[in-house]
Amino acid sequence: MEPPAPLTHRRVLKIALPIVLSNATVPILGAVDVGVVGQMGEAAPIGAVAMGAIILTTVFWIFGFLRMGTVSLVGQAAGAGDEAEVSAWLTRALMVAGAGGVALIALQGLIFWAAFQLSPASAEVESLARSYLAIRIWTAPAAISIYALTGWLVAMERTGAVFWIQLLMNGLNIALNFVFVLGFGWGVDGVAIATVIAELTGAALGLWFCRGAFQHVAWRDWPRIFERSKLVRMALLNTDILLRSAMLMIIFSSFVFIGARFGDVTLAANEVLIQFMYITAYAMDGFAFAAETLIARAYGRRDPASVRRSAVMTSMWGMVVCATTAFAFLLVGPWLIDVMAKDTAVQVEARAYLWWMVIAPLVGCAAWMLDGIFIGAGRGRDMRNMMALSFVIYWVAIFTLLPIMGNHGLWAALLVSFIARGVTLGARYPALERGAV
């Protein structure tokens, strides 16, 4: 292993900016998927693609812990100069991805049945969505493996490779959408086939970028790979991250479902405004990823001074991003609302709640950056426990504020959950630093 590079702002930006750029391609792909099937002139194909995509995105997301856990485990091994474990952790992560993907293929009938029970659709939409799902599910091992490959690359500070994977996948997907749907007339199946080819290509490119891991014999040293203590460590960390992420998803899902009680206009306004939060998240991801890998490497070196410096430097950039997005929403928020919603009633309603989106990046910054810091340190138990506490606080806020403030109370409760996560994780930060000694 090479000696650690100096911890500079240039290094932080080198890690962060490719992630920000790669995130920018994600909404473009979603828009093209909808736009291409929209050219068919029917509503059902649009609904089918949207429903099929959200079902598989949610199912695959269950394995999102692989990216975060892999960053921590590989980053700490790299920081400790343990080249063998850097390779071995990738093999372990890919084995989990492969097993998970095969399990999803085997259980696809049950998964799809449950999804349509929870979210029923018209017979035509469900039929088309099932066709879409039946094609895409076969790429499950490749799609999940991309989480593991991305985590390894981020841990090795090779986020430029992550950018190229994302760019190739989304660019190829978009091009094949036009060929298969508009050129060959394959409709919804064409969108699914395009995504399958793109995900397989992305996984192949990811493996090529990670080829350095396979140059060390440890990647296939099976007694090392199946070492019980390492597997237990991986399982505990990933389980804690999964539970934390599940509670976070419940918070955001409940926000949508509870907002529906206030009528279609308010529901639509909330959906428009939540896109502002996604914009902030896409921009913040790069610096949260930088925190993950830099903290992981400092932890691997048992260097608490570097842990603190990494946390401070990445958080400074995170605060700059949050302040910038808050100011941007204040200035151009009304214009963005008009772009995203053409209904006058929705525009008026969204403007009434826009100030919550100006506040959200400012109060959420600490939680988002501390997530990256705690992931890097592998402090999964702290993340799980503090998320559980914040989860309870969110529901207390919901039951307290909703009857008094209506939809404003719903937004307030969401922001209270951000503050709670920031405060509770912040309270655990001193223990995180001490753990690096």
Tab-separated table of C-alpha atoms in Angstrom:
chain	number	residue	atom	x	y	z
A	1	MET	CA	0.000	0.000	0.000
A	2	GLU	CA	1.116	3.549	-0.744
A	3	PRO	CA	1.497	5.958	2.203
A	4	PRO	CA	-1.684	7.965	2.888
A	5	ALA	CA	-2.148	11.026	0.705
A	6	PRO	CA	-2.238	14.404	2.475
A	7	LEU	CA	-5.718	15.346	3.638
A	8	THR	CA	-6.504	18.466	1.606
A	9	HIS	CA	-9.559	20.205	0.191
A	10	ARG	CA	-8.374	19.138	-3.254
A	11	ARG	CA	-8.528	15.504	-2.159
A	12	VAL	CA	-12.017	15.956	-0.731
A	13	LEU	CA	-13.235	17.531	-3.990
A	14	LYS	CA	-11.566	14.819	-6.068
A	15	ILE	CA	-13.657	12.241	-4.225
A	16	ALA	CA	-16.887	14.249	-4.064
A	17	LEU	CA	-17.329	15.909	-7.456
A	18	PRO	CA	-17.552	12.722	-9.599
A	19	ILE	CA	-20.361	11.497	-7.326
A	20	VAL	CA	-22.233	14.792	-7.698
A	21	LEU	CA	-21.863	14.587	-11.489
A	22	SER	CA	-22.939	10.933	-11.644
A	23	ASN	CA	-26.022	11.710	-9.539
A	24	ALA	CA	-27.011	14.375	-12.051
A	25	THR	CA	-27.581	11.655	-14.676
A	26	VAL	CA	-30.149	9.757	-12.583
A	27	PRO	CA	-33.220	12.038	-13.022
A	28	ILE	CA	-32.444	12.349	-16.752
A	29	LEU	CA	-32.839	8.586	-17.171
A	30	GLY	CA	-36.175	8.583	-15.334
A	31	ALA	CA	-37.473	11.402	-17.514
A	32	VAL	CA	-36.435	9.591	-20.715
A	33	ASP	CA	-38.052	6.323	-19.580
A	34	VAL	CA	-41.362	8.130	-19.116
A	35	GLY	CA	-40.943	10.305	-22.208
A	36	VAL	CA	-40.194	7.402	-24.547
A	37	VAL	CA	-43.156	5.237	-23.508
A	38	GLY	CA	-45.255	8.395	-23.516
A	39	GLN	CA	-44.750	8.538	-27.283
A	40	MET	CA	-46.909	5.432	-27.547
A	41	GLY	CA	-49.910	7.685	-26.894
A	42	GLU	CA	-51.377	5.600	-24.080
A	43	ALA	CA	-51.459	6.082	-20.325
A	44	ALA	CA	-51.110	2.415	-19.324
A	45	PRO	CA	-47.497	1.935	-20.521
A	46	ILE	CA	-46.372	5.019	-18.564
A	47	GLY	CA	-48.023	3.700	-15.413
A	48	ALA	CA	-46.579	0.231	-15.976
A	49	VAL	CA	-43.001	1.462	-16.346
A	50	ALA	CA	-43.366	3.756	-13.335
A	51	MET	CA	-44.838	0.991	-11.184
A	52	GLY	CA	-42.377	-1.671	-12.315
A	53	ALA	CA	-39.407	0.621	-11.789
A	54	ILE	CA	-40.439	1.656	-8.273
A	55	ILE	CA	-41.087	-1.969	-7.250
A	56	LEU	CA	-37.646	-3.158	-8.362
A	57	THR	CA	-35.898	-0.040	-7.108
A	58	THR	CA	-37.397	-0.673	-3.676
A	59	VAL	CA	-36.548	-4.389	-3.721
A	60	PHE	CA	-32.979	-3.816	-4.908
A	61	TRP	CA	-32.609	-0.974	-2.393
A	62	ILE	CA	-32.875	-3.565	0.389
A	63	PHE	CA	-29.294	-4.463	-0.527
A	64	GLY	CA	-28.121	-0.853	-0.446
A	65	PHE	CA	-26.315	-1.696	2.784
A	66	LEU	CA	-23.700	-3.417	0.605
A	67	ARG	CA	-22.433	-0.103	-0.719
A	68	MET	CA	-22.190	1.564	2.675
A	69	GLY	CA	-20.858	-1.457	4.523
A	70	THR	CA	-18.286	-2.166	1.819
A	71	VAL	CA	-16.966	1.409	1.956
A	72	SER	CA	-16.379	1.062	5.697
A	73	LEU	CA	-14.822	-2.397	5.667
A	74	VAL	CA	-12.619	-1.891	2.606
A	75	GLY	CA	-11.655	1.646	3.602
A	76	GLN	CA	-10.525	0.537	7.043
A	77	ALA	CA	-8.546	-2.350	5.552
A	78	ALA	CA	-6.899	0.062	3.112
A	79	GLY	CA	-6.102	2.488	5.924
A	80	ALA	CA	-4.474	-0.346	7.873
A	81	GLY	CA	-2.406	-1.313	4.835
A	82	ASP	CA	-4.014	-4.768	4.663
A	83	GLU	CA	-4.068	-5.471	0.920
A	84	ALA	CA	-5.329	-9.023	1.426
A	85	GLU	CA	-8.461	-7.856	3.241
A	86	VAL	CA	-9.050	-5.106	0.650
A	87	SER	CA	-9.437	-7.905	-1.910
A	88	ALA	CA	-11.220	-10.356	0.399
A	89	TRP	CA	-13.932	-7.859	1.377
A	90	LEU	CA	-14.871	-7.372	-2.285
A	91	THR	CA	-15.298	-11.118	-2.754
A	92	ARG	CA	-17.466	-11.355	0.351
A	93	ALA	CA	-19.635	-8.441	-0.824
A	94	LEU	CA	-20.033	-9.921	-4.317
A	95	MET	CA	-21.023	-13.265	-2.799
A	96	VAL	CA	-23.774	-11.557	-0.800
A	97	ALA	CA	-24.886	-9.708	-3.944
A	98	GLY	CA	-24.986	-12.913	-5.982
A	99	ALA	CA	-26.881	-14.856	-3.330
A	100	GLY	CA	-29.324	-11.994	-2.848
A	101	GLY	CA	-29.938	-11.699	-6.580
A	102	VAL	CA	-30.587	-15.426	-6.970
A	103	ALA	CA	-32.979	-15.321	-3.999
A	104	LEU	CA	-34.960	-12.496	-5.604
A	105	ILE	CA	-35.219	-14.436	-8.879
A	106	ALA	CA	-36.441	-17.517	-7.007
A	107	LEU	CA	-38.988	-15.498	-5.007
A	108	GLN	CA	-40.132	-13.241	-7.835
A	109	GLY	CA	-43.690	-14.614	-7.893
A	110	LEU	CA	-44.229	-13.883	-4.207
A	111	ILE	CA	-42.521	-10.479	-4.431
A	112	PHE	CA	-44.607	-9.305	-7.384
A	113	TRP	CA	-47.830	-10.599	-5.831
A	114	ALA	CA	-47.131	-8.718	-2.587
A	115	ALA	CA	-46.230	-5.538	-4.466
A	116	PHE	CA	-49.503	-5.493	-6.395
A	117	GLN	CA	-51.470	-6.287	-3.249
A	118	LEU	CA	-49.966	-3.221	-1.587
A	119	SER	CA	-50.378	-1.028	-4.656
A	120	PRO	CA	-53.187	-2.326	-6.885
A	121	ALA	CA	-53.474	-1.023	-10.438
A	122	SER	CA	-55.785	-1.488	-13.415
A	123	ALA	CA	-55.679	-4.860	-15.159
A	124	GLU	CA	-53.870	-3.383	-18.169
A	125	VAL	CA	-51.244	-1.561	-16.119
A	126	GLU	CA	-50.631	-4.609	-13.924
A	127	SER	CA	-50.273	-6.889	-16.951
A	128	LEU	CA	-47.721	-4.599	-18.589
A	129	ALA	CA	-45.889	-4.061	-15.296
A	130	ARG	CA	-45.650	-7.808	-14.714
A	131	SER	CA	-44.116	-8.227	-18.158
A	132	TYR	CA	-41.588	-5.481	-17.342
A	133	LEU	CA	-40.747	-7.067	-13.983
A	134	ALA	CA	-40.425	-10.572	-15.426
A	135	ILE	CA	-37.676	-9.311	-17.742
A	136	ARG	CA	-35.811	-7.044	-15.342
A	137	ILE	CA	-35.712	-9.428	-12.370
A	138	TRP	CA	-33.138	-11.597	-14.161
A	139	THR	CA	-30.542	-8.867	-13.790
A	140	ALA	CA	-30.911	-8.854	-9.987
A	141	PRO	CA	-27.440	-10.334	-9.255
A	142	ALA	CA	-25.772	-7.765	-11.527
A	143	ALA	CA	-27.858	-4.855	-10.247
A	144	ILE	CA	-27.089	-5.697	-6.606
A	145	SER	CA	-23.424	-6.347	-7.331
A	146	ILE	CA	-23.117	-2.748	-8.523
A	147	TYR	CA	-23.685	-1.686	-4.888
A	148	ALA	CA	-20.702	-3.799	-3.802
A	149	LEU	CA	-18.497	-2.660	-6.688
A	150	THR	CA	-19.376	0.985	-6.100
A	151	GLY	CA	-18.618	0.648	-2.376
A	152	TRP	CA	-15.192	-0.849	-3.130
A	153	LEU	CA	-14.350	1.905	-5.613
A	154	VAL	CA	-15.468	4.664	-3.234
A	155	ALA	CA	-13.374	3.136	-0.447
A	156	MET	CA	-10.375	3.177	-2.774
A	157	GLU	CA	-11.105	6.860	-3.579
A	158	ARG	CA	-11.827	5.974	-7.205
A	159	THR	CA	-15.077	7.872	-7.548
A	160	GLY	CA	-14.132	8.843	-11.101
A	161	ALA	CA	-14.694	5.182	-11.990
A	162	VAL	CA	-18.105	5.330	-10.286
A	163	PHE	CA	-18.958	8.305	-12.492
A	164	TRP	CA	-18.041	6.406	-15.662
A	165	ILE	CA	-20.084	3.371	-14.597
A	166	GLN	CA	-23.118	5.556	-13.968
A	167	LEU	CA	-22.615	7.522	-17.175
A	168	LEU	CA	-22.250	4.382	-19.297
A	169	MET	CA	-25.244	2.676	-17.695
A	170	ASN	CA	-27.579	5.632	-18.002
A	171	GLY	CA	-26.315	6.710	-21.414
A	172	LEU	CA	-26.643	3.188	-22.843
A	173	ASN	CA	-30.055	2.804	-21.232
A	174	ILE	CA	-31.281	6.027	-22.795
A	175	ALA	CA	-29.933	5.133	-26.260
A	176	LEU	CA	-31.412	1.621	-26.163
A	177	ASN	CA	-34.770	3.021	-25.021
A	178	PHE	CA	-35.018	4.976	-28.250
A	179	VAL	CA	-33.923	1.969	-30.339
A	180	PHE	CA	-36.105	-0.673	-28.692
A	181	VAL	CA	-39.228	1.385	-27.981
A	182	LEU	CA	-39.400	3.921	-30.811
A	183	GLY	CA	-37.342	1.991	-33.360
A	184	PHE	CA	-38.427	-1.626	-32.854
A	185	GLY	CA	-41.799	-0.880	-31.247
A	186	TRP	CA	-41.184	-3.199	-28.281
A	187	GLY	CA	-43.037	-0.908	-25.877
A	188	VAL	CA	-42.729	-1.565	-22.134
A	189	ASP	CA	-40.682	-4.717	-22.755
A	190	GLY	CA	-38.215	-2.605	-24.703
A	191	VAL	CA	-37.656	-0.343	-21.689
A	192	ALA	CA	-37.031	-3.399	-19.503
A	193	ILE	CA	-34.606	-4.997	-21.981
A	194	ALA	CA	-32.701	-1.713	-22.302
A	195	THR	CA	-32.304	-1.562	-18.519
A	196	VAL	CA	-31.159	-5.194	-18.313
A	197	ILE	CA	-28.447	-4.629	-20.925
A	198	ALA	CA	-27.373	-1.384	-19.224
A	199	GLU	CA	-27.128	-2.997	-15.773
A	200	LEU	CA	-25.181	-5.996	-17.070
A	201	THR	CA	-22.813	-3.639	-18.875
A	202	GLY	CA	-22.442	-1.485	-15.757
A	203	ALA	CA	-21.617	-4.510	-13.618
A	204	ALA	CA	-19.066	-5.711	-16.188
A	205	LEU	CA	-17.410	-2.294	-16.290
A	206	GLY	CA	-17.403	-2.201	-12.483
A	207	LEU	CA	-15.620	-5.543	-12.334
A	208	TRP	CA	-13.038	-4.243	-14.802
A	209	PHE	CA	-12.459	-1.125	-12.702
A	210	CYS	CA	-12.054	-3.358	-9.631
A	211	ARG	CA	-9.593	-5.685	-11.383
A	212	GLY	CA	-6.868	-4.622	-8.939
A	213	ALA	CA	-8.675	-6.567	-6.215
A	214	PHE	CA	-8.393	-9.751	-8.281
A	215	GLN	CA	-4.638	-9.399	-8.701
A	216	HIS	CA	-4.166	-10.386	-5.056
A	217	VAL	CA	-4.530	-14.071	-4.287
A	218	ALA	CA	-6.672	-13.239	-1.240
A	219	TRP	CA	-9.750	-12.644	-3.425
A	220	ARG	CA	-10.054	-16.447	-3.757
A	221	ASP	CA	-8.415	-17.509	-0.487
A	222	TRP	CA	-11.531	-19.352	0.672
A	223	PRO	CA	-10.450	-20.075	4.281
A	224	ARG	CA	-9.843	-16.310	4.635
A	225	ILE	CA	-13.054	-15.406	2.799
A	226	PHE	CA	-15.151	-17.596	5.089
A	227	GLU	CA	-13.366	-16.623	8.301
A	228	ARG	CA	-16.150	-16.564	10.875
A	229	SER	CA	-15.133	-13.361	12.670
A	230	LYS	CA	-15.055	-11.405	9.401
A	231	LEU	CA	-18.419	-12.727	8.255
A	232	VAL	CA	-19.984	-11.904	11.631
A	233	ARG	CA	-18.539	-8.395	11.521
A	234	MET	CA	-19.928	-7.894	8.021
A	235	ALA	CA	-23.343	-9.291	8.962
A	236	LEU	CA	-23.687	-7.124	12.080
A	237	LEU	CA	-22.657	-3.924	10.305
A	238	ASN	CA	-24.897	-4.546	7.301
A	239	THR	CA	-27.861	-5.512	9.482
A	240	ASP	CA	-27.542	-2.307	11.509
A	241	ILE	CA	-27.326	-0.224	8.328
A	242	LEU	CA	-30.334	-2.044	6.850
A	243	LEU	CA	-32.466	-1.412	9.952
A	244	ARG	CA	-31.425	2.243	10.029
A	245	SER	CA	-32.260	2.657	6.336
A	246	ALA	CA	-35.609	0.877	6.723
A	247	MET	CA	-36.677	3.315	9.445
A	248	LEU	CA	-35.604	6.228	7.265
A	249	MET	CA	-37.638	4.877	4.334
A	250	ILE	CA	-40.689	4.467	6.587
A	251	ILE	CA	-40.393	8.125	7.581
A	252	PHE	CA	-40.359	9.299	3.963
A	253	SER	CA	-43.082	6.851	2.891
A	254	SER	CA	-45.333	7.892	5.767
A	255	PHE	CA	-44.770	11.531	4.792
A	256	VAL	CA	-46.303	10.771	1.378
A	257	PHE	CA	-49.187	8.684	2.711
A	258	ILE	CA	-50.084	11.138	5.485
A	259	GLY	CA	-49.873	14.046	3.037
A	260	ALA	CA	-52.510	12.318	0.887
A	261	ARG	CA	-55.066	12.980	3.663
A	262	PHE	CA	-54.975	16.692	2.848
A	263	GLY	CA	-56.279	16.214	-0.700
A	264	ASP	CA	-54.866	15.786	-4.178
A	265	VAL	CA	-53.619	19.352	-4.527
A	266	THR	CA	-51.624	19.270	-1.274
A	267	LEU	CA	-50.324	15.793	-2.087
A	268	ALA	CA	-49.114	17.029	-5.481
A	269	ALA	CA	-47.541	20.130	-3.917
A	270	ASN	CA	-45.692	17.991	-1.376
A	271	GLU	CA	-44.433	15.731	-4.165
A	272	VAL	CA	-43.114	18.719	-6.105
A	273	LEU	CA	-41.336	20.104	-3.044
A	274	ILE	CA	-39.822	16.776	-2.014
A	275	GLN	CA	-37.942	16.891	-5.325
A	276	PHE	CA	-36.085	19.915	-3.908
A	277	MET	CA	-34.870	17.671	-1.092
A	278	TYR	CA	-33.671	15.094	-3.606
A	279	ILE	CA	-31.699	17.824	-5.374
A	280	THR	CA	-29.994	18.634	-2.070
A	281	ALA	CA	-29.358	14.939	-1.394
A	282	TYR	CA	-27.768	14.433	-4.825
A	283	ALA	CA	-25.442	17.369	-4.204
A	284	MET	CA	-24.657	16.287	-0.634
A	285	ASP	CA	-23.934	12.671	-1.553
A	286	GLY	CA	-20.497	13.481	-2.920
A	287	PHE	CA	-19.281	14.989	0.336
A	288	ALA	CA	-20.968	12.325	2.458
A	289	PHE	CA	-19.139	9.721	0.336
A	290	ALA	CA	-15.888	11.632	0.867
A	291	ALA	CA	-16.518	11.514	4.617
A	292	GLU	CA	-17.154	7.759	4.438
A	293	THR	CA	-13.888	6.869	2.734
A	294	LEU	CA	-11.651	9.376	4.532
A	295	ILE	CA	-13.019	8.465	7.957
A	296	ALA	CA	-12.741	4.737	7.142
A	297	ARG	CA	-9.090	5.095	6.160
A	298	ALA	CA	-8.297	7.158	9.266
A	299	TYR	CA	-10.052	4.526	11.392
A	300	GLY	CA	-8.014	1.796	9.745
A	301	ARG	CA	-4.814	3.678	10.642
A	302	ARG	CA	-6.075	4.170	14.227
A	303	ASP	CA	-5.554	7.920	13.777
A	304	PRO	CA	-8.132	9.966	15.737
A	305	ALA	CA	-6.549	13.258	14.645
A	306	SER	CA	-7.187	12.354	10.992
A	307	VAL	CA	-10.710	11.243	11.899
A	308	ARG	CA	-11.437	14.708	13.285
A	309	ARG	CA	-9.768	16.517	10.388
A	310	SER	CA	-11.662	14.397	7.851
A	311	ALA	CA	-14.957	15.040	9.623
A	312	VAL	CA	-14.354	18.787	9.800
A	313	MET	CA	-13.166	19.213	6.214
A	314	THR	CA	-15.936	17.203	4.572
A	315	SER	CA	-18.571	18.824	6.810
A	316	MET	CA	-17.355	22.279	5.824
A	317	TRP	CA	-18.055	21.426	2.182
A	318	GLY	CA	-21.369	19.871	3.151
A	319	MET	CA	-22.396	23.097	4.873
A	320	VAL	CA	-21.408	25.090	1.779
A	321	VAL	CA	-23.627	22.852	-0.370
A	322	CYS	CA	-26.565	23.117	2.046
A	323	ALA	CA	-26.296	26.881	2.348
A	324	THR	CA	-26.044	27.217	-1.442
A	325	THR	CA	-29.083	25.035	-2.129
A	326	ALA	CA	-31.115	26.837	0.546
A	327	PHE	CA	-30.276	30.202	-1.034
A	328	ALA	CA	-31.025	28.838	-4.520
A	329	PHE	CA	-34.432	27.545	-3.421
A	330	LEU	CA	-35.194	30.964	-1.930
A	331	LEU	CA	-34.333	32.696	-5.203
A	332	VAL	CA	-35.584	30.314	-7.891
A	333	GLY	CA	-37.940	28.065	-5.924
A	334	PRO	CA	-41.122	29.625	-7.363
A	335	TRP	CA	-39.767	29.207	-10.904
A	336	LEU	CA	-38.845	25.563	-10.253
A	337	ILE	CA	-42.344	24.933	-8.918
A	338	ASP	CA	-43.859	26.360	-12.120
A	339	VAL	CA	-41.564	24.159	-14.234
A	340	MET	CA	-42.506	20.980	-12.367
A	341	ALA	CA	-46.235	21.668	-11.979
A	342	LYS	CA	-48.520	23.293	-14.534
A	343	ASP	CA	-51.678	23.176	-12.423
A	344	THR	CA	-52.263	26.635	-10.941
A	345	ALA	CA	-53.731	25.285	-7.703
A	346	VAL	CA	-50.683	23.059	-7.158
A	347	GLN	CA	-48.346	25.978	-7.869
A	348	VAL	CA	-50.086	28.176	-5.292
A	349	GLU	CA	-50.123	25.382	-2.704
A	350	ALA	CA	-46.458	24.530	-3.242
A	351	ARG	CA	-45.425	28.165	-2.819
A	352	ALA	CA	-47.188	28.221	0.543
A	353	TYR	CA	-44.837	25.493	1.803
A	354	LEU	CA	-41.689	26.506	-0.087
A	355	TRP	CA	-40.060	28.075	2.963
A	356	TRP	CA	-39.819	24.617	4.540
A	357	MET	CA	-37.544	23.651	1.639
A	358	VAL	CA	-35.394	26.710	2.283
A	359	ILE	CA	-34.957	25.601	5.891
A	360	ALA	CA	-34.555	21.856	5.200
A	361	PRO	CA	-30.942	21.876	3.889
A	362	LEU	CA	-29.834	24.042	6.819
A	363	VAL	CA	-31.336	21.834	9.537
A	364	GLY	CA	-30.582	18.567	7.724
A	365	CYS	CA	-26.907	19.168	6.966
A	366	ALA	CA	-25.596	17.754	10.247
A	367	ALA	CA	-27.618	14.540	9.930
A	368	TRP	CA	-26.543	13.920	6.339
A	369	MET	CA	-22.852	14.487	6.995
A	370	LEU	CA	-22.825	12.541	10.253
A	371	ASP	CA	-24.369	9.603	8.400
A	372	GLY	CA	-21.293	9.516	6.160
A	373	ILE	CA	-18.939	9.918	9.118
A	374	PHE	CA	-20.540	7.071	11.084
A	375	ILE	CA	-20.681	4.797	8.013
A	376	GLY	CA	-16.949	5.310	7.457
A	377	ALA	CA	-16.202	4.451	11.065
A	378	GLY	CA	-18.350	1.338	10.850
A	379	ARG	CA	-20.450	2.517	13.807
A	380	GLY	CA	-23.562	0.710	12.615
A	381	ARG	CA	-24.991	0.193	16.092
A	382	ASP	CA	-24.861	3.925	16.831
A	383	MET	CA	-26.540	4.673	13.494
A	384	ARG	CA	-29.285	2.145	14.193
A	385	ASN	CA	-29.913	3.289	17.755
A	386	MET	CA	-29.876	7.022	17.009
A	387	MET	CA	-32.152	6.441	14.023
A	388	ALA	CA	-34.549	4.521	16.260
A	389	LEU	CA	-34.613	7.425	18.717
A	390	SER	CA	-35.164	9.909	15.898
A	391	PHE	CA	-37.879	7.637	14.485
A	392	VAL	CA	-39.780	7.829	17.769
A	393	ILE	CA	-39.313	11.604	17.937
A	394	TYR	CA	-40.694	11.915	14.388
A	395	TRP	CA	-43.888	10.076	15.296
A	396	VAL	CA	-44.306	12.097	18.484
A	397	ALA	CA	-43.988	15.237	16.341
A	398	ILE	CA	-46.529	13.851	13.847
A	399	PHE	CA	-49.167	13.151	16.489
A	400	THR	CA	-48.456	16.464	18.243
A	401	LEU	CA	-48.147	18.889	15.332
A	402	LEU	CA	-50.468	17.443	12.693
A	403	PRO	CA	-53.736	18.247	14.534
A	404	ILE	CA	-52.508	21.784	15.222
A	405	MET	CA	-50.727	22.748	12.008
A	406	GLY	CA	-52.087	20.415	9.335
A	407	ASN	CA	-49.703	19.960	6.384
A	408	HIS	CA	-47.322	22.514	7.914
A	409	GLY	CA	-47.153	20.152	10.887
A	410	LEU	CA	-46.242	17.298	8.545
A	411	TRP	CA	-43.312	19.284	7.134
A	412	ALA	CA	-42.301	20.372	10.630
A	413	ALA	CA	-42.244	16.750	11.826
A	414	LEU	CA	-40.020	15.729	8.911
A	415	LEU	CA	-37.543	18.493	9.719
A	416	VAL	CA	-37.716	17.613	13.429
A	417	SER	CA	-36.569	14.098	12.461
A	418	PHE	CA	-33.573	15.631	10.634
A	419	ILE	CA	-32.666	17.708	13.683
A	420	ALA	CA	-33.076	14.690	15.971
A	421	ARG	CA	-30.720	12.606	13.820
A	422	GLY	CA	-28.132	15.365	13.780
A	423	VAL	CA	-28.297	15.959	17.537
A	424	THR	CA	-28.290	12.277	18.545
A	425	LEU	CA	-25.463	11.315	16.192
A	426	GLY	CA	-23.559	14.416	17.242
A	427	ALA	CA	-23.852	13.309	20.856
A	428	ARG	CA	-22.236	9.989	19.894
A	429	TYR	CA	-19.414	11.581	17.879
A	430	PRO	CA	-16.917	11.825	20.804
A	431	ALA	CA	-17.228	8.057	21.282
A	432	LEU	CA	-16.564	7.599	17.569
A	433	GLU	CA	-13.316	9.547	17.845
A	434	ARG	CA	-12.255	7.598	20.937
A	435	GLY	CA	-12.924	4.365	19.052
A	436	ALA	CA	-10.168	5.230	16.569
A	437	VAL	CA	-7.453	5.101	19.215
